[in-house]
Tab-separated table of C-alpha atoms in Angstrom:
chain	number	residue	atom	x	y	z
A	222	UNK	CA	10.496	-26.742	-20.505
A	223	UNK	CA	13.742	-26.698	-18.866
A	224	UNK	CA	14.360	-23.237	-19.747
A	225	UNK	CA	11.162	-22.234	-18.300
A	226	UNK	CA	11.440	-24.224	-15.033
A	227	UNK	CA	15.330	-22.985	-14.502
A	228	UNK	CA	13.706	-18.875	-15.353
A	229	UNK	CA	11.127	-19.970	-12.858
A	230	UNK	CA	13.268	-21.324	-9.362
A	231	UNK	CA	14.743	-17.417	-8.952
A	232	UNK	CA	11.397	-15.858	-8.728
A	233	UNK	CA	10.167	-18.252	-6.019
A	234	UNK	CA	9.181	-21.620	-4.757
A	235	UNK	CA	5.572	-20.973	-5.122
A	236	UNK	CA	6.147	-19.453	-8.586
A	237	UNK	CA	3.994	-20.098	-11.596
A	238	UNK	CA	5.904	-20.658	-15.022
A	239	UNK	CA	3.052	-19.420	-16.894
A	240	UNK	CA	3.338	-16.068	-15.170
A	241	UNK	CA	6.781	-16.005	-16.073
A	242	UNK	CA	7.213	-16.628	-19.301
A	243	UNK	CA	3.946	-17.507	-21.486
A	244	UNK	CA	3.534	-19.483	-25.041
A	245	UNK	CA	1.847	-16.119	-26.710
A	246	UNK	CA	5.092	-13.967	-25.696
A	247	UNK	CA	8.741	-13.724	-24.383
A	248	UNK	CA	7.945	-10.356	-22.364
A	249	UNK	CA	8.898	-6.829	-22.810
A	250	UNK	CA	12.008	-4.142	-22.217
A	251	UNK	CA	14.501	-5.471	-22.107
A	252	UNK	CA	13.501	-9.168	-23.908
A	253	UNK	CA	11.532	-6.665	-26.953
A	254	UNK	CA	15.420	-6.116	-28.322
A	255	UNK	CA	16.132	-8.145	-31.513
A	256	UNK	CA	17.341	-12.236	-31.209
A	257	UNK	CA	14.864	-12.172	-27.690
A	258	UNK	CA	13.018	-15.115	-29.615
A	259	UNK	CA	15.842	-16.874	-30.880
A	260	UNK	CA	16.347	-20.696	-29.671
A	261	UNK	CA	20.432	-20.069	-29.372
A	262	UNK	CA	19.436	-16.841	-27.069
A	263	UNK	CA	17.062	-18.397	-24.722
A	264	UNK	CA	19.886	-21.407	-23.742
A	265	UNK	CA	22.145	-18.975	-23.258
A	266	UNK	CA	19.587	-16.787	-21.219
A	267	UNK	CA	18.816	-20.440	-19.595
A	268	UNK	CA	22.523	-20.809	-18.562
A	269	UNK	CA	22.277	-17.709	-16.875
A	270	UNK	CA	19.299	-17.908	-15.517
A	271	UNK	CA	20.589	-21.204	-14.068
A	272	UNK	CA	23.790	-19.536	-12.761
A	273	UNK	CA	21.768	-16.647	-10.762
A	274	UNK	CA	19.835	-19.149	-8.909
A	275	UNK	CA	22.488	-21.248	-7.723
A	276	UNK	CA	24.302	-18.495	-6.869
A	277	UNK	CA	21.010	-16.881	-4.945
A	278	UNK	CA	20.884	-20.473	-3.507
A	279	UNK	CA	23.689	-20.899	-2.159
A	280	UNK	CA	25.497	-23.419	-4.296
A	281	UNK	CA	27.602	-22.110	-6.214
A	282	UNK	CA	30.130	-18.846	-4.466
A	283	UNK	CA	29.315	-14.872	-5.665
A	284	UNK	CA	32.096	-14.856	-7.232
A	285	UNK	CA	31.184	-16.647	-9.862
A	286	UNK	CA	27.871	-14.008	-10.714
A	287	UNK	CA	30.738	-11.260	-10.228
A	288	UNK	CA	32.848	-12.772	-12.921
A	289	UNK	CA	29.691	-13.211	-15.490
A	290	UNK	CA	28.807	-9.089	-14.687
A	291	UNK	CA	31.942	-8.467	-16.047
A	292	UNK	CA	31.405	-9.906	-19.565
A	293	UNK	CA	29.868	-8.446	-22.559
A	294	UNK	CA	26.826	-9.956	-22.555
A	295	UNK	CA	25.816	-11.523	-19.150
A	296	UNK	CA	24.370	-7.812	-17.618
A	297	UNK	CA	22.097	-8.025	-20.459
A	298	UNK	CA	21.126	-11.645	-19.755
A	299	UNK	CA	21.045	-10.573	-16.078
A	300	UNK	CA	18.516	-7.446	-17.116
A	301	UNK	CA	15.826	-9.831	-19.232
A	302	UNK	CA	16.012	-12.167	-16.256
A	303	UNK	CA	14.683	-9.272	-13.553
A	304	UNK	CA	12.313	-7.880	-16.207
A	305	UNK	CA	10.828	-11.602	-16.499
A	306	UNK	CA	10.927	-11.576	-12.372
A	307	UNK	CA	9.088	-8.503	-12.364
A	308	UNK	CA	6.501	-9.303	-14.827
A	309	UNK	CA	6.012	-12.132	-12.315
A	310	UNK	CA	5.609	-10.671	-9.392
A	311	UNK	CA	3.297	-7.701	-11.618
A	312	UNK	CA	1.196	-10.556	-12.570
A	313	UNK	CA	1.204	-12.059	-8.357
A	314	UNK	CA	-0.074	-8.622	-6.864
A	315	UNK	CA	-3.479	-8.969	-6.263
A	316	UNK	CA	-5.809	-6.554	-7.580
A	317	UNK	CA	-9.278	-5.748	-7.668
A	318	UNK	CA	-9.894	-2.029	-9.546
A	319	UNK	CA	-10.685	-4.644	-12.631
A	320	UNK	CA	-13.474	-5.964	-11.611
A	321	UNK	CA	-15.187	-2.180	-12.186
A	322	UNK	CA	-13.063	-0.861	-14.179
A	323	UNK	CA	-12.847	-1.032	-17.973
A	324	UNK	CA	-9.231	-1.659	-19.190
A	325	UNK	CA	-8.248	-0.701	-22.976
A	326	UNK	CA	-5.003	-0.723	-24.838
A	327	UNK	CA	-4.395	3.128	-26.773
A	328	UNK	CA	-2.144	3.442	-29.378
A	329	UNK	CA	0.025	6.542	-28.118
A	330	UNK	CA	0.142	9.374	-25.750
A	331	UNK	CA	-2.195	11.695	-27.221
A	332	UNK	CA	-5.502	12.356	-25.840
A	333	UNK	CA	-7.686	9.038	-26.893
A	334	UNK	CA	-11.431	10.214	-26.936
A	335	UNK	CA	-14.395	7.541	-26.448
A	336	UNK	CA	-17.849	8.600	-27.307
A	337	UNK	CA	-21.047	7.115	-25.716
A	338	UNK	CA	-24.033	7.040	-28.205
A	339	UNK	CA	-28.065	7.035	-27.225
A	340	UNK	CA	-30.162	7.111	-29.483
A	341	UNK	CA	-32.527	4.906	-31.816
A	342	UNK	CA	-33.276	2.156	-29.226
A	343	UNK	CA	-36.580	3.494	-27.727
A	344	UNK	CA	-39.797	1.987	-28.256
A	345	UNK	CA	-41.369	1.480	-31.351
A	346	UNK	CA	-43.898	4.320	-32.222
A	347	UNK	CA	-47.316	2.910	-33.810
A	348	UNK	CA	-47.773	3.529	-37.184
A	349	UNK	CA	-51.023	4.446	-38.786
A	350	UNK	CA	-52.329	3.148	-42.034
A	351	UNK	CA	-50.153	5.061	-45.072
A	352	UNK	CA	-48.514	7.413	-42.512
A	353	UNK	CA	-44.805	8.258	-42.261
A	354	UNK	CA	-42.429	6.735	-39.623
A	355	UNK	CA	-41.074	9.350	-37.076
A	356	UNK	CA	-37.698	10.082	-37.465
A	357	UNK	CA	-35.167	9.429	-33.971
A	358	UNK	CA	-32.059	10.887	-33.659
A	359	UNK	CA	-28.871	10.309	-32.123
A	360	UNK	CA	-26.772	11.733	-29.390
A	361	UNK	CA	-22.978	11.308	-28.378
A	362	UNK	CA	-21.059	12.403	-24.957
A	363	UNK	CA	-17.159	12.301	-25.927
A	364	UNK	CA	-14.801	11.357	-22.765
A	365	UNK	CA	-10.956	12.015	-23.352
A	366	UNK	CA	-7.794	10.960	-21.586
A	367	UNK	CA	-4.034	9.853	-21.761
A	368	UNK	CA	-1.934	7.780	-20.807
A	369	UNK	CA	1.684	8.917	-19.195
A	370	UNK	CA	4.863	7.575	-17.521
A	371	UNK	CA	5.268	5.931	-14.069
A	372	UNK	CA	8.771	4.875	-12.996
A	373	UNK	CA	11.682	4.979	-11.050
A	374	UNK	CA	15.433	4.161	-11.319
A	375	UNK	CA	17.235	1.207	-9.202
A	376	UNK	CA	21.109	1.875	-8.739
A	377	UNK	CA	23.294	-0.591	-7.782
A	378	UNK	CA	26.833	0.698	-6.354
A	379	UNK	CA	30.387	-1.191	-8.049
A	380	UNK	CA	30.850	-1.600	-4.048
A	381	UNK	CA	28.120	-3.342	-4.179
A	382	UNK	CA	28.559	-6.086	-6.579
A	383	UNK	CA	32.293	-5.952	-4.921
A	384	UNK	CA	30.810	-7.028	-1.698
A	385	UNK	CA	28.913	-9.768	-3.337
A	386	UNK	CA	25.705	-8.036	-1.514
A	387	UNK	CA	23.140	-10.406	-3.269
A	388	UNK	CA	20.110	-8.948	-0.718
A	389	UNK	CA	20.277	-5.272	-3.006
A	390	UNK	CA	19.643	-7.525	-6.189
A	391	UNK	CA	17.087	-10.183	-4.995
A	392	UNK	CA	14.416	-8.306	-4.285
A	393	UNK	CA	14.308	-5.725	-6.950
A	394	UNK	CA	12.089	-7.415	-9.267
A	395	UNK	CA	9.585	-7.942	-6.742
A	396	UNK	CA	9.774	-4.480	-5.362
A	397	UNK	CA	9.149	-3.122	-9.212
A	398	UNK	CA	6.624	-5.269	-9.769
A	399	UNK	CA	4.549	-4.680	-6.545
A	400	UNK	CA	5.433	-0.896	-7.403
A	401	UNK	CA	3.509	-1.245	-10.990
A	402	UNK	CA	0.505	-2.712	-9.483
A	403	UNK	CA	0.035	-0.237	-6.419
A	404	UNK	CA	0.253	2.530	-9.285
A	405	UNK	CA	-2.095	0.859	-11.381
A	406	UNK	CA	-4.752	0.207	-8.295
A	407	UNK	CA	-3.711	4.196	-6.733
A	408	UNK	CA	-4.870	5.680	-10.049
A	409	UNK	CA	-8.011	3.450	-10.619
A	410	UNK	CA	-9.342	4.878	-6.770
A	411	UNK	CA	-8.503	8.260	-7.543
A	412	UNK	CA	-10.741	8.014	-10.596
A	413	UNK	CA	-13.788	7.930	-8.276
A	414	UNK	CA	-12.765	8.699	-4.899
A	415	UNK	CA	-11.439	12.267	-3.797
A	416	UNK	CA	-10.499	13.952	-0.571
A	417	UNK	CA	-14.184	14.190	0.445
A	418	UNK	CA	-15.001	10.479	-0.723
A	419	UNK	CA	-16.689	9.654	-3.899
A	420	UNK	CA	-15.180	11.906	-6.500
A	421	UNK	CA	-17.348	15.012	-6.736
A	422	UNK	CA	-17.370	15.136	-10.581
A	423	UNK	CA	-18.582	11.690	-11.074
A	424	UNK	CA	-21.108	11.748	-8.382
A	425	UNK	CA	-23.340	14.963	-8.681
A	426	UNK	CA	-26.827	15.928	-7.990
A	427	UNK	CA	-27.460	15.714	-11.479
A	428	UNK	CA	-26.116	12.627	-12.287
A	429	UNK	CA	-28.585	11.049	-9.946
A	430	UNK	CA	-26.023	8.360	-8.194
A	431	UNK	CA	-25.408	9.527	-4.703
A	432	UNK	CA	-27.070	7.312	-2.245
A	433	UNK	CA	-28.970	9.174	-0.186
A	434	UNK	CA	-28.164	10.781	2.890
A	435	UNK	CA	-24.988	8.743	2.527
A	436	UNK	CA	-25.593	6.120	4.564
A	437	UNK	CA	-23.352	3.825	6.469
A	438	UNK	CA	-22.484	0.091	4.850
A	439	UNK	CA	-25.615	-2.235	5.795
A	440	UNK	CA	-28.564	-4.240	4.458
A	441	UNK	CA	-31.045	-1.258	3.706
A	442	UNK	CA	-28.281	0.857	2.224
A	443	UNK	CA	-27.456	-1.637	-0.376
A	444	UNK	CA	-30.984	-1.928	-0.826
A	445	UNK	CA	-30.894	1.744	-1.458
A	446	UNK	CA	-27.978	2.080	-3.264
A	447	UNK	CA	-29.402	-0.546	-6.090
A	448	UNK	CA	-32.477	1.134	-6.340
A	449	UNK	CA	-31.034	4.281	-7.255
A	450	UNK	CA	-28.767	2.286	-9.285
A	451	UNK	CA	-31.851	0.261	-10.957
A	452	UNK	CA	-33.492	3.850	-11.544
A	453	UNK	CA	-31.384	5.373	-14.045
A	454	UNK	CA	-32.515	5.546	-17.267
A	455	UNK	CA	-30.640	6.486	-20.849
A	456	UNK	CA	-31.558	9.361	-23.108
A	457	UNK	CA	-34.546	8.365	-24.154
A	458	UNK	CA	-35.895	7.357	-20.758
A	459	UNK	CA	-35.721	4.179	-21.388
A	460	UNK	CA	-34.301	2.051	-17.807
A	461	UNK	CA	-30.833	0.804	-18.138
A	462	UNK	CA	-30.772	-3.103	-16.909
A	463	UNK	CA	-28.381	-3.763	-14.066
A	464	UNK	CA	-28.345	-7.402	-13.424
A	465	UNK	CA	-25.122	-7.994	-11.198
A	466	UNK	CA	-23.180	-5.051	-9.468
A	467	UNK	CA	-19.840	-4.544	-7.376
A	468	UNK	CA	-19.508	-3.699	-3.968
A	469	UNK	CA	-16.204	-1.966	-3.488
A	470	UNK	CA	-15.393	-1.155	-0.002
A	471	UNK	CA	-12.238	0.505	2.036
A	472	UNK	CA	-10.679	-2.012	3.722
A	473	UNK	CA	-11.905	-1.330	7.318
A	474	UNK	CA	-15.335	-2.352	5.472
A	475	UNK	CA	-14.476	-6.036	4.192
A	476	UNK	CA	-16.190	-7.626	7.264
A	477	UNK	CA	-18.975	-6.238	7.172
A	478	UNK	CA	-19.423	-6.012	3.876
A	479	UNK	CA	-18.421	-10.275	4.020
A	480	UNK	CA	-20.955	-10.468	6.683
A	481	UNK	CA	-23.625	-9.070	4.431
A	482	UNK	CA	-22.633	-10.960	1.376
A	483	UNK	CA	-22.358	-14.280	2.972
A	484	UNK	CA	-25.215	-14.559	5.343
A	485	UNK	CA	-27.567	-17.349	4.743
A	486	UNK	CA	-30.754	-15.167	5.554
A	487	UNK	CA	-32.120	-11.887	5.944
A	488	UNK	CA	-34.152	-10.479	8.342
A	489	UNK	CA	-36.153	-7.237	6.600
A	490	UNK	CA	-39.066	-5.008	7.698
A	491	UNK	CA	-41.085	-3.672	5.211
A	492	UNK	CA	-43.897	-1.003	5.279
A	493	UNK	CA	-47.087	-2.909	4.711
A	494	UNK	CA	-50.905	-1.765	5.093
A	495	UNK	CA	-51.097	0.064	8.562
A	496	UNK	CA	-48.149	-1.817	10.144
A	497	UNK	CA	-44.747	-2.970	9.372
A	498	UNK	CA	-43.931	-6.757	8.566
A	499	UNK	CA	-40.920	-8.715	9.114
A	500	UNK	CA	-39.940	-10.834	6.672
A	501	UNK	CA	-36.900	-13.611	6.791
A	502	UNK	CA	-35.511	-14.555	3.324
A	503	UNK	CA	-32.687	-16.082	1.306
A	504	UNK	CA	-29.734	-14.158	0.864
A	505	UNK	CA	-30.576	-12.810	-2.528
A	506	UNK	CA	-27.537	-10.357	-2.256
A	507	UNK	CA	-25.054	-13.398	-3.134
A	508	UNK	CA	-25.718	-13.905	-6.455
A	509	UNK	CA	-26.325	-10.112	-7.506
A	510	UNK	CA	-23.493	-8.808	-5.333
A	511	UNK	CA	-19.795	-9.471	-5.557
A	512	UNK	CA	-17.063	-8.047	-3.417
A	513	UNK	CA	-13.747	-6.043	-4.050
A	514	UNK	CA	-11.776	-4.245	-1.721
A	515	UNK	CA	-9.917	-0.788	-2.654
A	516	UNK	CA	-6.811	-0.186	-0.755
A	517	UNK	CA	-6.573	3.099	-1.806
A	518	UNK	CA	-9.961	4.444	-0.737
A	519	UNK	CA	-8.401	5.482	2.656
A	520	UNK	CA	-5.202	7.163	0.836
A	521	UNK	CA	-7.111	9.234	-1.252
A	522	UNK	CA	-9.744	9.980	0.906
A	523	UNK	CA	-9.999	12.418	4.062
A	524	UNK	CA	-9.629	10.696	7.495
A	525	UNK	CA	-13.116	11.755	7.966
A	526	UNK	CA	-14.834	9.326	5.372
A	527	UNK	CA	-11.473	7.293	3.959
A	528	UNK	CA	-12.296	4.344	6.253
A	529	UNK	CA	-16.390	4.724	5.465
A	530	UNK	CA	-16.626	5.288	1.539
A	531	UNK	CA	-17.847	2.202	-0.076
A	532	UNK	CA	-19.931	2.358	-3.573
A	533	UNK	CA	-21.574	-0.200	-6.603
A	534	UNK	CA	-20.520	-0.166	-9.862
A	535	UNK	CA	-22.625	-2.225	-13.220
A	536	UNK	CA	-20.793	-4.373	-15.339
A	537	UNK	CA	-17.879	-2.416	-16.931
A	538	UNK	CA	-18.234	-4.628	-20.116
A	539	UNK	CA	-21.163	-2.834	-21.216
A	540	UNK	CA	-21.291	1.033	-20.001
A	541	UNK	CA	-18.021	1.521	-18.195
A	542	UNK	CA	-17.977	3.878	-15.129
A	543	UNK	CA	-14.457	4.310	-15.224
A	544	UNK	CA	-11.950	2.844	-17.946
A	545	UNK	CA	-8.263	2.554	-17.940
A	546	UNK	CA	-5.782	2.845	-20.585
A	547	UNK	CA	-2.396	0.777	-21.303
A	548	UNK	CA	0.093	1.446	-23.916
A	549	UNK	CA	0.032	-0.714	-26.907
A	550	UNK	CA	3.213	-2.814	-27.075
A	551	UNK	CA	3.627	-1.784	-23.569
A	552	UNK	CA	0.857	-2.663	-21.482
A	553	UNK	CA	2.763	-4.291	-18.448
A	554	UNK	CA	5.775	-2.779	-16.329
A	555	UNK	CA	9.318	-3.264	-18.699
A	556	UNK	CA	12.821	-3.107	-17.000
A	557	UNK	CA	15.992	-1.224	-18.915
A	558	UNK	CA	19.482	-1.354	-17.609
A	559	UNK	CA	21.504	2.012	-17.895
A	560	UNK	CA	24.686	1.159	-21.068
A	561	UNK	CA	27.859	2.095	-19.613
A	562	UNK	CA	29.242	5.653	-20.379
A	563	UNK	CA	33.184	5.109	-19.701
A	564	UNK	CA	36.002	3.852	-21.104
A	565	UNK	CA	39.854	3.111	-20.061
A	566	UNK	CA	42.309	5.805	-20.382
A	567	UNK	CA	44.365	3.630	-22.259
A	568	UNK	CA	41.436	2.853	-24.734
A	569	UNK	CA	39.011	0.368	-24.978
A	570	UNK	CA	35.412	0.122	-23.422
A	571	UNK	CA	34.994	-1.289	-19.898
A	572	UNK	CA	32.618	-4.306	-18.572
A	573	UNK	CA	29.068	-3.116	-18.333
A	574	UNK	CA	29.003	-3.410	-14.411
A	575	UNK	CA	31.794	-1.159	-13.196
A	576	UNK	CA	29.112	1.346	-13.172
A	577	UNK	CA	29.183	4.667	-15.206
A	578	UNK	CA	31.482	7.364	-15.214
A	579	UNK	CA	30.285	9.826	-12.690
A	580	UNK	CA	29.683	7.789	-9.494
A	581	UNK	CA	30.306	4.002	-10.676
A	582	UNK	CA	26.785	3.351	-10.131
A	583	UNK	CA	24.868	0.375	-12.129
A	584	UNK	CA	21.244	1.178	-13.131
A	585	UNK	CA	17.757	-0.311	-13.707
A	586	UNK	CA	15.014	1.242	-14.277
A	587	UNK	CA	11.221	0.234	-14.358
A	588	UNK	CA	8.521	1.903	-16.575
A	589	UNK	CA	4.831	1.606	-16.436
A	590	UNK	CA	2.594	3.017	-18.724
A	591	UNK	CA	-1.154	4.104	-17.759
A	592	UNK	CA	-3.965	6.746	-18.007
A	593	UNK	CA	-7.294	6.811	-17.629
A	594	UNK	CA	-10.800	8.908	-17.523
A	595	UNK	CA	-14.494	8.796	-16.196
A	596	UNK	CA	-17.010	7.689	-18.701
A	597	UNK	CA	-20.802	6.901	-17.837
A	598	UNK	CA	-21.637	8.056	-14.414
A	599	UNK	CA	-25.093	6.332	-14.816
A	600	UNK	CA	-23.021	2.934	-13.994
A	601	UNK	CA	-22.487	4.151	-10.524
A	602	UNK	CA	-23.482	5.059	-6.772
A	603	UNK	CA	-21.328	5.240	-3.929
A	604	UNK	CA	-21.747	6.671	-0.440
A	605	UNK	CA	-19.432	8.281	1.710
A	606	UNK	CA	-20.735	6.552	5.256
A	607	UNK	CA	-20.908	9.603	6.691
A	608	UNK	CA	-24.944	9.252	7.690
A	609	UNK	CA	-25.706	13.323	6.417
């Protein structure tokens, strides 16, 4: 526990130790290398970890983290203990694209393909007296996609680490790890939102899930956009049950969208006999309705609609919208430091944080696997706020 709690004081003071370094697993990158998992290597990575935060806080003098960059093994220490620091600041971002989105783990970089199957789960046909059973049959619509690289490279000048300019190194592993989770929530909005709004090849005329005349975010759209959602039915016309739904907005709609969601009462009219009544009841929309907020919507999206586009998605668990793919083995962001390419005229290799050979630079890198496709489009309806 001391280990843990000396890994956790460089991250921050509101830090979580389970974020940093979990019971299942010691991490990835750079802590995947062989002897991550041995007792003798995580005191010494404790010892270092120890010597980065006192040096961070102001007890002990740079010099001292200068001197331990120099050795053999310290940059590596120094590399696991930024790729734990990212991991935790990964794991801080918030995010919401998973609450509608279907995550999976793939096994490589090829083209995964996922199949959705109707078929067989109709209603019974009656049966007369000695006669034969109809036959059913089943049907398949096959999705692809793959996952690819995201990443960039970190260097670090030898002036740098010279000038004991701790500012370039203490907020790396939060910049990586807020880096990995605005990819990860960028590509989830771009999976259903284009330059016009909702993405035009997941909402379509035929696919029955535009809301119509794309109304602006209120009461009687919702109302709308769950009865279109309610009235989609599966390949044998049989309705597909939607119980709970989410409402994911662009930001400039979280008010009203929280004004909708948390009123105590609503005030309706409804068409009835040869007037209109109006009728005051419970919020009902709290307990189908739950909010997340895209902040993407407005990148992606034109000017015209990027601050109007909101849309409800069904339970990703069971028909998936939208699904995202991670890497097997590699499934959250890893950090690599660059190996040293010199070595002293007079022989021998030099310490790992003079830099390399061409410009004396010292490097880290962050990579992030991810992919990801459109599945059902039945499990979705969206409006671009537009009013036409």
């Amino acid at each position: 526990m001391e280990f843990l709690q000396t890994i956790e004081t460089i991250q921050a003071e509101a830090a979580d130790v389970q974020r940093l370094f979990n019971a299942r697993e010691d991490g990835q990158g750079v802590r995947q290398a062989k002897g991550r998992k041995n007792p003798v290597y995580k005191k010494r990575l404790a010892e270092a970890a120890k010597l980065v935060a006192d040096v961070y806080n102001g007890i002990r003098d740079p010099y001292f983290l200068r001197e331990a960059l120099s050795t053999s093994d310290f940059p590596q220490l120094f590399g696991d203990i930024l790729d734990r620091q990212v991991l935790a600041s990964y794991r801080e971002w918030p995010r919401t694209y998973q609450n509608y989105v279907k995550t999976a783990t793939v096994r490589d970089f090829r083209t995964v393909k996922r199949f959705r199957v109707d078929g067989g789960e109709g209603r019974l046909d009656e049966v007369d007296e000695q006669a034969a059973y109809p036959g059913s049959s089943l049907s398949d619509d096959e999705y692809g996609y793959a996952v690819k690289k995201h990443g960039r490279r970190m260097p670090f000048s030898w002036e740098t680490m010279i000038n004991d300019d701790l500012d370039a190194l203490k907020d790396v592993p939060e910049r990586f790890g807020r880096a990995a989770r605005r990819t990860e929530e960028y590509f989830a909005t771009t999976l259903w939102i284009d330059a016009n709004g909702p993405h035009a090849s997941l909402y379509a005329a035929g696919n029955n899930n535009i809301v119509t005349s794309n109304p602006a975010l209120s009461i009687p759209a919702l109302q709308t956009a769950m009865t279109v959602l309610a009235a989609q039915v599966d390949a044998e016309d049989e309705p597909i049950v939607v119980e709970t739904v989410e409402l994911v907005v662009a930001p400039a709609l979280r008010i009203t969208a929280r004004n909708i969601l948390n009123a105590i009462q609503l005030e309706l009219t409804e068409s009835g006999g040869s007037s209109d009544q109006k009728l005051i009841v419970e919020n009902w929309m709290r307990n189908e309705v739950r909010l997340s907020v895209a902040p993407y919507i407005p990148t992606v999206a034109s000017s015209a609609n990027g601050n109007s586009t909101w849309g409800l998605f069904a339970n990703p668990s069971d028909r998936p919208a939208l699904e995202m793919g991670f890497l097997r083995g590699h499934t959250e962001p890893e950090v690599f430091i660059k190996a040293p390419n010199a070595m002293r005229a007079g022989g021998g290799s030099v310490e790992p944080m003079a830099g390399d050979f061409e410009t004396d630079s010292i490097e880290y890198k962050v990579r992030h696997v991810v992919g990801g496709g459109r599945m059902d489009p039945k499990m979705t309806v969206a409006s671009n706020g537009s009013g036409s």
